[in-house]
PDB file of C-alpha atoms in Angstrom:
ATOM      1  CA  SER C   1      26.780 -13.309  17.268  1.00  0.00           C
ATOM      2  CA  GLN C   2      24.564 -10.875  15.444  1.00  0.00           C
ATOM      3  CA  THR C   3      21.974 -11.928  12.876  1.00  0.00           C
ATOM      4  CA  ILE C   4      19.691  -9.895  10.659  1.00  0.00           C
ATOM      5  CA  HIS C   5      16.463 -11.253   9.234  1.00  0.00           C
ATOM      6  CA  GLN C   6      14.209  -9.953   6.504  1.00  0.00           C
ATOM      7  CA  TRP C   7      10.853 -11.207   5.394  1.00  0.00           C
ATOM      8  CA  PRO C   8       9.330 -12.021   3.156  1.00  0.00           C
ATOM      9  CA  ALA C   9      12.155 -13.116   0.869  1.00  0.00           C
ATOM     10  CA  THR C  10      10.097 -12.469  -2.249  1.00  0.00           C
ATOM     11  CA  LEU C  11       6.856 -10.634  -2.808  1.00  0.00           C
ATOM     12  CA  VAL C  12       4.643  -9.986  -5.832  1.00  0.00           C
ATOM     13  CA  GLN C  13       2.073  -7.272  -5.319  1.00  0.00           C
ATOM     14  CA  PRO C  14      -0.402  -5.468  -7.597  1.00  0.00           C
ATOM     15  CA  VAL C  15      -0.158  -1.751  -8.209  1.00  0.00           C
ATOM     16  CA  GLY C  16      -2.097   0.170  -5.579  1.00  0.00           C
ATOM     17  CA  SER C  17      -1.803  -2.488  -2.886  1.00  0.00           C
ATOM     18  CA  PRO C  18      -0.193  -1.825   0.524  1.00  0.00           C
ATOM     19  CA  LEU C  19       3.256  -3.010   1.521  1.00  0.00           C
ATOM     20  CA  SER C  20       4.913  -4.056   4.746  1.00  0.00           C
ATOM     21  CA  LEU C  21       8.474  -5.394   4.850  1.00  0.00           C
ATOM     22  CA  GLU C  22      10.013  -6.353   8.146  1.00  0.00           C
ATOM     23  CA  CYS C  23      13.581  -6.450   9.364  1.00  0.00           C
ATOM     24  CA  THR C  24      14.763  -7.702  12.740  1.00  0.00           C
ATOM     25  CA  VAL C  25      18.225  -7.869  14.243  1.00  0.00           C
ATOM     26  CA  GLU C  26      19.395 -10.297  16.897  1.00  0.00           C
ATOM     27  CA  GLY C  27      22.420 -10.215  19.156  1.00  0.00           C
ATOM     28  CA  THR C  28      22.855  -6.462  19.483  1.00  0.00           C
ATOM     29  CA  SER C  29      21.206  -3.532  21.222  1.00  0.00           C
ATOM     30  CA  ASN C  30      20.428  -0.014  20.035  1.00  0.00           C
ATOM     31  CA  PRO C  31      21.839  -0.426  16.547  1.00  0.00           C
ATOM     32  CA  ASN C  32      21.473   2.037  13.715  1.00  0.00           C
ATOM     33  CA  LEU C  33      19.130   0.526  11.141  1.00  0.00           C
ATOM     34  CA  TYR C  34      18.911   1.250   7.431  1.00  0.00           C
ATOM     35  CA  TRP C  35      16.629   0.517   4.457  1.00  0.00           C
ATOM     36  CA  TYR C  36      18.169   0.464   0.976  1.00  0.00           C
ATOM     37  CA  ARG C  37      16.651  -0.199  -2.426  1.00  0.00           C
ATOM     38  CA  GLN C  38      18.559  -1.710  -5.306  1.00  0.00           C
ATOM     39  CA  ALA C  39      17.084  -1.623  -8.791  1.00  0.00           C
ATOM     40  CA  ALA C  40      18.038  -4.463 -11.143  1.00  0.00           C
ATOM     41  CA  GLY C  41      21.734  -4.250 -11.971  1.00  0.00           C
ATOM     42  CA  ARG C  42      22.081  -0.961 -10.166  1.00  0.00           C
ATOM     43  CA  GLY C  43      23.651   0.488  -7.051  1.00  0.00           C
ATOM     44  CA  LEU C  44      22.424   0.898  -3.495  1.00  0.00           C
ATOM     45  CA  GLN C  45      20.044   3.744  -2.729  1.00  0.00           C
ATOM     46  CA  LEU C  46      19.595   4.634   0.937  1.00  0.00           C
ATOM     47  CA  LEU C  47      15.902   5.168   1.666  1.00  0.00           C
ATOM     48  CA  PHE C  48      15.659   5.544   5.460  1.00  0.00           C
ATOM     49  CA  TYR C  49      17.812   5.221   8.516  1.00  0.00           C
ATOM     50  CA  SER C  50      17.076   5.124  12.232  1.00  0.00           C
ATOM     51  CA  VAL C  51      19.298   5.779  15.233  1.00  0.00           C
ATOM     52  CA  GLY C  52      16.699   4.649  17.779  1.00  0.00           C
ATOM     53  CA  ILE C  53      13.092   3.695  18.498  1.00  0.00           C
ATOM     54  CA  GLY C  54      10.690   6.046  16.759  1.00  0.00           C
ATOM     55  CA  GLN C  55      13.515   8.015  15.116  1.00  0.00           C
ATOM     56  CA  ILE C  56      13.374   7.896  11.332  1.00  0.00           C
ATOM     57  CA  SER C  57      15.310   9.935   8.793  1.00  0.00           C
ATOM     58  CA  SER C  58      14.225   9.910   5.175  1.00  0.00           C
ATOM     59  CA  GLU C  59      16.863  10.213   2.494  1.00  0.00           C
ATOM     60  CA  VAL C  60      14.670  10.303  -0.586  1.00  0.00           C
ATOM     61  CA  PRO C  61      11.101  11.638  -0.756  1.00  0.00           C
ATOM     62  CA  GLN C  62       8.936   8.901  -2.176  1.00  0.00           C
ATOM     63  CA  ASN C  63       5.967   6.619  -1.859  1.00  0.00           C
ATOM     64  CA  LEU C  64       7.430   4.705   1.075  1.00  0.00           C
ATOM     65  CA  SER C  65       7.631   5.182   4.838  1.00  0.00           C
ATOM     66  CA  ALA C  66       9.556   3.502   7.628  1.00  0.00           C
ATOM     67  CA  SER C  67       8.924   2.841  11.294  1.00  0.00           C
ATOM     68  CA  ARG C  68      10.910   1.459  14.205  1.00  0.00           C
ATOM     69  CA  PRO C  69       8.450   0.262  16.830  1.00  0.00           C
ATOM     70  CA  GLN C  70      11.053  -1.741  18.760  1.00  0.00           C
ATOM     71  CA  ASP C  71      14.794  -1.443  19.263  1.00  0.00           C
ATOM     72  CA  ARG C  72      15.680  -4.223  16.834  1.00  0.00           C
ATOM     73  CA  GLN C  73      12.731  -4.020  14.444  1.00  0.00           C
ATOM     74  CA  PHE C  74      12.567  -1.875  11.326  1.00  0.00           C
ATOM     75  CA  ILE C  75       9.547  -1.810   9.022  1.00  0.00           C
ATOM     76  CA  LEU C  76       9.206  -0.449   5.500  1.00  0.00           C
ATOM     77  CA  SER C  77       5.676   0.386   4.380  1.00  0.00           C
ATOM     78  CA  SER C  78       3.608   1.824   1.597  1.00  0.00           C
ATOM     79  CA  LYS C  79      -0.091   2.586   1.402  1.00  0.00           C
ATOM     80  CA  LYS C  80      -0.281   2.221  -2.381  1.00  0.00           C
ATOM     81  CA  LEU C  81       2.483   0.581  -4.386  1.00  0.00           C
ATOM     82  CA  LEU C  82       3.667   1.967  -7.722  1.00  0.00           C
ATOM     83  CA  LEU C  83       5.334   0.051 -10.531  1.00  0.00           C
ATOM     84  CA  SER C  84       8.499   2.005  -9.784  1.00  0.00           C
ATOM     85  CA  ASP C  85       8.613   0.538  -6.272  1.00  0.00           C
ATOM     86  CA  SER C  86       9.811  -2.786  -7.692  1.00  0.00           C
ATOM     87  CA  GLY C  87      13.307  -3.700  -6.607  1.00  0.00           C
ATOM     88  CA  PHE C  88      15.499  -5.495  -4.116  1.00  0.00           C
ATOM     89  CA  TYR C  89      15.044  -4.082  -0.616  1.00  0.00           C
ATOM     90  CA  LEU C  90      17.889  -4.445   1.824  1.00  0.00           C
ATOM     91  CA  CYS C  91      17.927  -3.831   5.536  1.00  0.00           C
ATOM     92  CA  ALA C  92      21.222  -3.162   7.288  1.00  0.00           C
ATOM     93  CA  TRP C  93      22.433  -2.557  10.823  1.00  0.00           C
ATOM     94  CA  TRP C  94      25.448  -0.767  12.237  1.00  0.00           C
ATOM     95  CA  GLY C  95      26.408  -0.817  15.883  1.00  0.00           C
ATOM     96  CA  LYS C  96      27.314   2.364  17.710  1.00  0.00           C
ATOM     97  CA  SER C  97      30.543   1.082  19.275  1.00  0.00           C
ATOM     98  CA  VAL C  98      33.989   1.944  17.962  1.00  0.00           C
ATOM     99  CA  GLY C  99      35.018  -0.691  15.459  1.00  0.00           C
ATOM    100  CA  ASP C 100      31.479  -1.697  14.556  1.00  0.00           C
ATOM    101  CA  GLU C 101      30.689  -2.066  10.891  1.00  0.00           C
ATOM    102  CA  GLN C 102      27.592  -2.187   8.708  1.00  0.00           C
ATOM    103  CA  PHE C 103      26.045  -5.531   7.831  1.00  0.00           C
ATOM    104  CA  PHE C 104      23.250  -6.238   5.375  1.00  0.00           C
ATOM    105  CA  GLY C 105      20.341  -8.612   5.571  1.00  0.00           C
ATOM    106  CA  PRO C 106      19.450 -11.157   2.881  1.00  0.00           C
ATOM    107  CA  GLY C 107      17.019  -8.799   1.128  1.00  0.00           C
ATOM    108  CA  THR C 108      13.428  -8.882  -0.127  1.00  0.00           C
ATOM    109  CA  ARG C 109      12.705  -9.057  -3.854  1.00  0.00           C
ATOM    110  CA  LEU C 110       9.571  -6.979  -4.541  1.00  0.00           C
ATOM    111  CA  THR C 111       7.812  -7.114  -7.883  1.00  0.00           C
ATOM    112  CA  VAL C 112       4.923  -4.747  -8.456  1.00  0.00           C
ATOM    113  CA  LEU C 113       2.667  -5.749 -11.360  1.00  0.00           C
TER     114      LEU C 113
ATOM    115  CA  GLN W   1      31.245  16.314  -2.290  1.00  0.00           C
ATOM    116  CA  GLN W   2      29.584  13.245  -0.880  1.00  0.00           C
ATOM    117  CA  GLN W   3      30.083  11.140  -4.002  1.00  0.00           C
ATOM    118  CA  VAL W   4      32.279   8.109  -4.343  1.00  0.00           C
ATOM    119  CA  LYS W   5      33.230   7.380  -7.944  1.00  0.00           C
ATOM    120  CA  GLN W   6      33.928   3.755  -8.787  1.00  0.00           C
ATOM    121  CA  SER W   7      35.528   2.272 -11.894  1.00  0.00           C
ATOM    122  CA  PRO W   8      35.388   0.233 -13.999  1.00  0.00           C
ATOM    123  CA  GLN W   9      31.693  -0.552 -14.283  1.00  0.00           C
ATOM    124  CA  SER W  10      32.518  -4.074 -15.403  1.00  0.00           C
ATOM    125  CA  LEU W  11      35.657  -6.169 -15.481  1.00  0.00           C
ATOM    126  CA  ILE W  12      36.616  -9.489 -17.022  1.00  0.00           C
ATOM    127  CA  VAL W  13      39.699 -11.217 -15.668  1.00  0.00           C
ATOM    128  CA  GLN W  14      41.239 -14.579 -16.433  1.00  0.00           C
ATOM    129  CA  LYS W  15      41.498 -17.149 -13.676  1.00  0.00           C
ATOM    130  CA  GLY W  16      44.655 -16.570 -11.695  1.00  0.00           C
ATOM    131  CA  GLY W  17      44.910 -12.941 -12.722  1.00  0.00           C
ATOM    132  CA  ILE W  18      44.684  -9.786 -10.620  1.00  0.00           C
ATOM    133  CA  SER W  19      41.403  -7.880 -10.443  1.00  0.00           C
ATOM    134  CA  ILE W  20      41.697  -4.178  -9.650  1.00  0.00           C
ATOM    135  CA  ILE W  21      38.765  -1.906  -8.832  1.00  0.00           C
ATOM    136  CA  ASN W  22      39.271   1.769  -8.124  1.00  0.00           C
ATOM    137  CA  CYS W  23      37.349   4.350  -6.141  1.00  0.00           C
ATOM    138  CA  ALA W  24      37.822   8.076  -5.664  1.00  0.00           C
ATOM    139  CA  TYR W  25      36.206  10.409  -3.160  1.00  0.00           C
ATOM    140  CA  GLU W  26      35.963  14.135  -2.572  1.00  0.00           C
ATOM    141  CA  ASN W  27      35.068  14.536   1.092  1.00  0.00           C
ATOM    142  CA  THR W  28      38.319  14.667   3.078  1.00  0.00           C
ATOM    143  CA  ALA W  29      36.361  14.026   6.277  1.00  0.00           C
ATOM    144  CA  PHE W  30      35.741  10.407   5.235  1.00  0.00           C
ATOM    145  CA  ASP W  31      37.677   8.137   7.568  1.00  0.00           C
ATOM    146  CA  TYR W  32      36.310   4.662   6.917  1.00  0.00           C
ATOM    147  CA  PHE W  33      36.427   2.821   3.593  1.00  0.00           C
ATOM    148  CA  PRO W  34      34.788  -0.623   3.315  1.00  0.00           C
ATOM    149  CA  TRP W  35      34.335  -2.889   0.346  1.00  0.00           C
ATOM    150  CA  TYR W  36      31.298  -5.121  -0.104  1.00  0.00           C
ATOM    151  CA  GLN W  37      30.852  -8.200  -2.281  1.00  0.00           C
ATOM    152  CA  GLN W  38      27.406  -9.053  -3.620  1.00  0.00           C
ATOM    153  CA  PHE W  39      26.321 -12.245  -5.365  1.00  0.00           C
ATOM    154  CA  PRO W  40      23.100 -12.244  -7.436  1.00  0.00           C
ATOM    155  CA  GLY W  41      19.999 -12.345  -5.258  1.00  0.00           C
ATOM    156  CA  LYS W  42      21.967 -11.897  -2.025  1.00  0.00           C
ATOM    157  CA  GLY W  43      22.637  -9.006   0.286  1.00  0.00           C
ATOM    158  CA  PRO W  44      26.061  -7.344   0.092  1.00  0.00           C
ATOM    159  CA  ALA W  45      28.653  -8.886   2.403  1.00  0.00           C
ATOM    160  CA  LEU W  46      31.407  -6.897   4.052  1.00  0.00           C
ATOM    161  CA  LEU W  47      34.677  -7.987   2.476  1.00  0.00           C
ATOM    162  CA  ILE W  48      37.396  -5.777   3.902  1.00  0.00           C
ATOM    163  CA  ALA W  49      37.693  -2.235   5.265  1.00  0.00           C
ATOM    164  CA  ILE W  50      40.435   0.291   5.881  1.00  0.00           C
ATOM    165  CA  ARG W  51      40.992   3.424   7.955  1.00  0.00           C
ATOM    166  CA  PRO W  52      43.110   6.262   6.499  1.00  0.00           C
ATOM    167  CA  ASP W  53      45.897   5.832   9.043  1.00  0.00           C
ATOM    168  CA  VAL W  54      47.251   2.917   6.991  1.00  0.00           C
ATOM    169  CA  SER W  55      48.092   2.732   3.284  1.00  0.00           C
ATOM    170  CA  GLU W  56      47.344  -0.931   2.775  1.00  0.00           C
ATOM    171  CA  LYS W  57      45.370  -3.741   4.344  1.00  0.00           C
ATOM    172  CA  LYS W  58      45.497  -7.348   3.265  1.00  0.00           C
ATOM    173  CA  GLU W  59      43.164 -10.212   4.085  1.00  0.00           C
ATOM    174  CA  GLY W  60      43.917 -13.383   2.193  1.00  0.00           C
ATOM    175  CA  ARG W  61      43.747 -12.685  -1.540  1.00  0.00           C
ATOM    176  CA  PHE W  62      42.049  -9.307  -0.999  1.00  0.00           C
ATOM    177  CA  THR W  63      44.036  -6.098  -0.509  1.00  0.00           C
ATOM    178  CA  ILE W  64      42.915  -2.508  -0.105  1.00  0.00           C
ATOM    179  CA  SER W  65      45.388   0.153  -1.186  1.00  0.00           C
ATOM    180  CA  PHE W  66      44.714   3.641   0.120  1.00  0.00           C
ATOM    181  CA  ASN W  67      46.181   6.924  -1.160  1.00  0.00           C
ATOM    182  CA  LYS W  68      45.088   9.717   1.143  1.00  0.00           C
ATOM    183  CA  SER W  69      46.718  12.546  -0.818  1.00  0.00           C
ATOM    184  CA  ALA W  70      45.061  11.441  -4.052  1.00  0.00           C
ATOM    185  CA  LYS W  71      41.780  10.641  -2.268  1.00  0.00           C
ATOM    186  CA  GLN W  72      41.693   7.243  -3.904  1.00  0.00           C
ATOM    187  CA  PHE W  73      41.444   3.661  -2.738  1.00  0.00           C
ATOM    188  CA  SER W  74      41.393   0.407  -4.603  1.00  0.00           C
ATOM    189  CA  LEU W  75      40.610  -3.261  -4.161  1.00  0.00           C
ATOM    190  CA  HIS W  76      43.044  -5.835  -5.505  1.00  0.00           C
ATOM    191  CA  ILE W  77      41.993  -9.465  -5.811  1.00  0.00           C
ATOM    192  CA  MET W  78      45.027 -11.663  -6.296  1.00  0.00           C
ATOM    193  CA  ASP W  79      44.815 -15.061  -7.998  1.00  0.00           C
ATOM    194  CA  SER W  80      41.231 -14.318  -9.062  1.00  0.00           C
ATOM    195  CA  GLN W  81      38.917 -17.319  -9.111  1.00  0.00           C
ATOM    196  CA  PRO W  82      35.575 -17.967 -10.842  1.00  0.00           C
ATOM    197  CA  GLY W  83      33.983 -17.930  -7.386  1.00  0.00           C
ATOM    198  CA  ASP W  84      35.024 -14.277  -7.067  1.00  0.00           C
ATOM    199  CA  SER W  85      32.600 -13.374  -9.868  1.00  0.00           C
ATOM    200  CA  ALA W  86      30.264 -10.915  -8.197  1.00  0.00           C
ATOM    201  CA  THR W  87      29.468  -7.214  -7.921  1.00  0.00           C
ATOM    202  CA  TYR W  88      31.816  -5.204  -5.742  1.00  0.00           C
ATOM    203  CA  PHE W  89      30.890  -1.921  -4.063  1.00  0.00           C
ATOM    204  CA  CYS W  90      33.253   0.515  -2.449  1.00  0.00           C
ATOM    205  CA  ALA W  91      31.945   2.870   0.194  1.00  0.00           C
ATOM    206  CA  ALA W  92      33.039   5.671   2.487  1.00  0.00           C
ATOM    207  CA  SER W  93      31.826   7.172   5.721  1.00  0.00           C
ATOM    208  CA  ILE W  94      32.706   9.550   8.523  1.00  0.00           C
ATOM    209  CA  ARG W  95      33.035   7.520  11.697  1.00  0.00           C
ATOM    210  CA  GLY W  96      35.082   9.826  13.886  1.00  0.00           C
ATOM    211  CA  LEU W  97      36.424   8.729  17.215  1.00  0.00           C
ATOM    212  CA  THR W  98      33.155   8.248  19.064  1.00  0.00           C
ATOM    213  CA  GLY W  99      32.016   5.125  17.333  1.00  0.00           C
ATOM    214  CA  GLY W 100      30.207   3.878  14.300  1.00  0.00           C
ATOM    215  CA  GLY W 101      26.696   4.440  13.150  1.00  0.00           C
ATOM    216  CA  ASN W 102      26.796   6.784  10.250  1.00  0.00           C
ATOM    217  CA  LYS W 103      25.724   6.652   6.637  1.00  0.00           C
ATOM    218  CA  LEU W 104      27.787   4.921   4.002  1.00  0.00           C
ATOM    219  CA  THR W 105      28.207   6.610   0.636  1.00  0.00           C
ATOM    220  CA  PHE W 106      28.462   3.837  -1.942  1.00  0.00           C
ATOM    221  CA  GLY W 107      30.128   3.677  -5.304  1.00  0.00           C
ATOM    222  CA  THR W 108      28.050   2.519  -8.253  1.00  0.00           C
ATOM    223  CA  GLY W 109      29.456  -1.010  -8.265  1.00  0.00           C
ATOM    224  CA  THR W 110      31.722  -3.126 -10.465  1.00  0.00           C
ATOM    225  CA  GLN W 111      30.579  -6.392 -12.014  1.00  0.00           C
ATOM    226  CA  LEU W 112      33.528  -8.759 -11.967  1.00  0.00           C
ATOM    227  CA  LYS W 113      33.612 -11.876 -14.076  1.00  0.00           C
ATOM    228  CA  VAL W 114      36.490 -14.309 -13.712  1.00  0.00           C
ATOM    229  CA  GLU W 115      36.825 -16.597 -16.694  1.00  0.00           C
ATOM    230  CA  LEU W 116      38.452 -20.010 -16.796  1.00  0.00           C
TER     231      LEU W 116
END
């Protein structure tokens, strides 16, 4: 069965510090991978998605970047965090076969102080 | 045209009652409509999904009703329980016939509270 992991689970970072959030998927190959951000009490904002290694599409221009160095690894980064980067970051995967559906990871709670 | 409008924003239902959440879309190319359930501090979990070739899909106490001509779909939770208290998101996507792997357009979410 497929499993998606995110770490860390929680993170408190000062303004101006770098960021690296990691997402890995097990039990599937060549999935589509997604990064979402959810502000407190708000909806889901798609930040980036990837259809394969090294292929990244950005949905919203911002202070963040994403990379996919391996088939089942998706990384969200920032060189200098802003207060507005605080939120709940969710990774998701979606297989490319007919009938596949999108599944979310457990999320990372980021607080920028 | 890519929006999915979800209502109500919040909903309070008595235990044992029926919870109804509605969504409307504009893009007639959408052909996949999932619902996600999210508890505080957790990632959204896929609850139930429907394709437009059927008008209704039921899984346990959860039912999706789909009205293609009105471009609307809704989630019905029968015999609502306190454990159903969560945020519910509808979504839509174009999956086509060649497989999954597209972008979901999400509604803004509905906070459901089921009271004793």
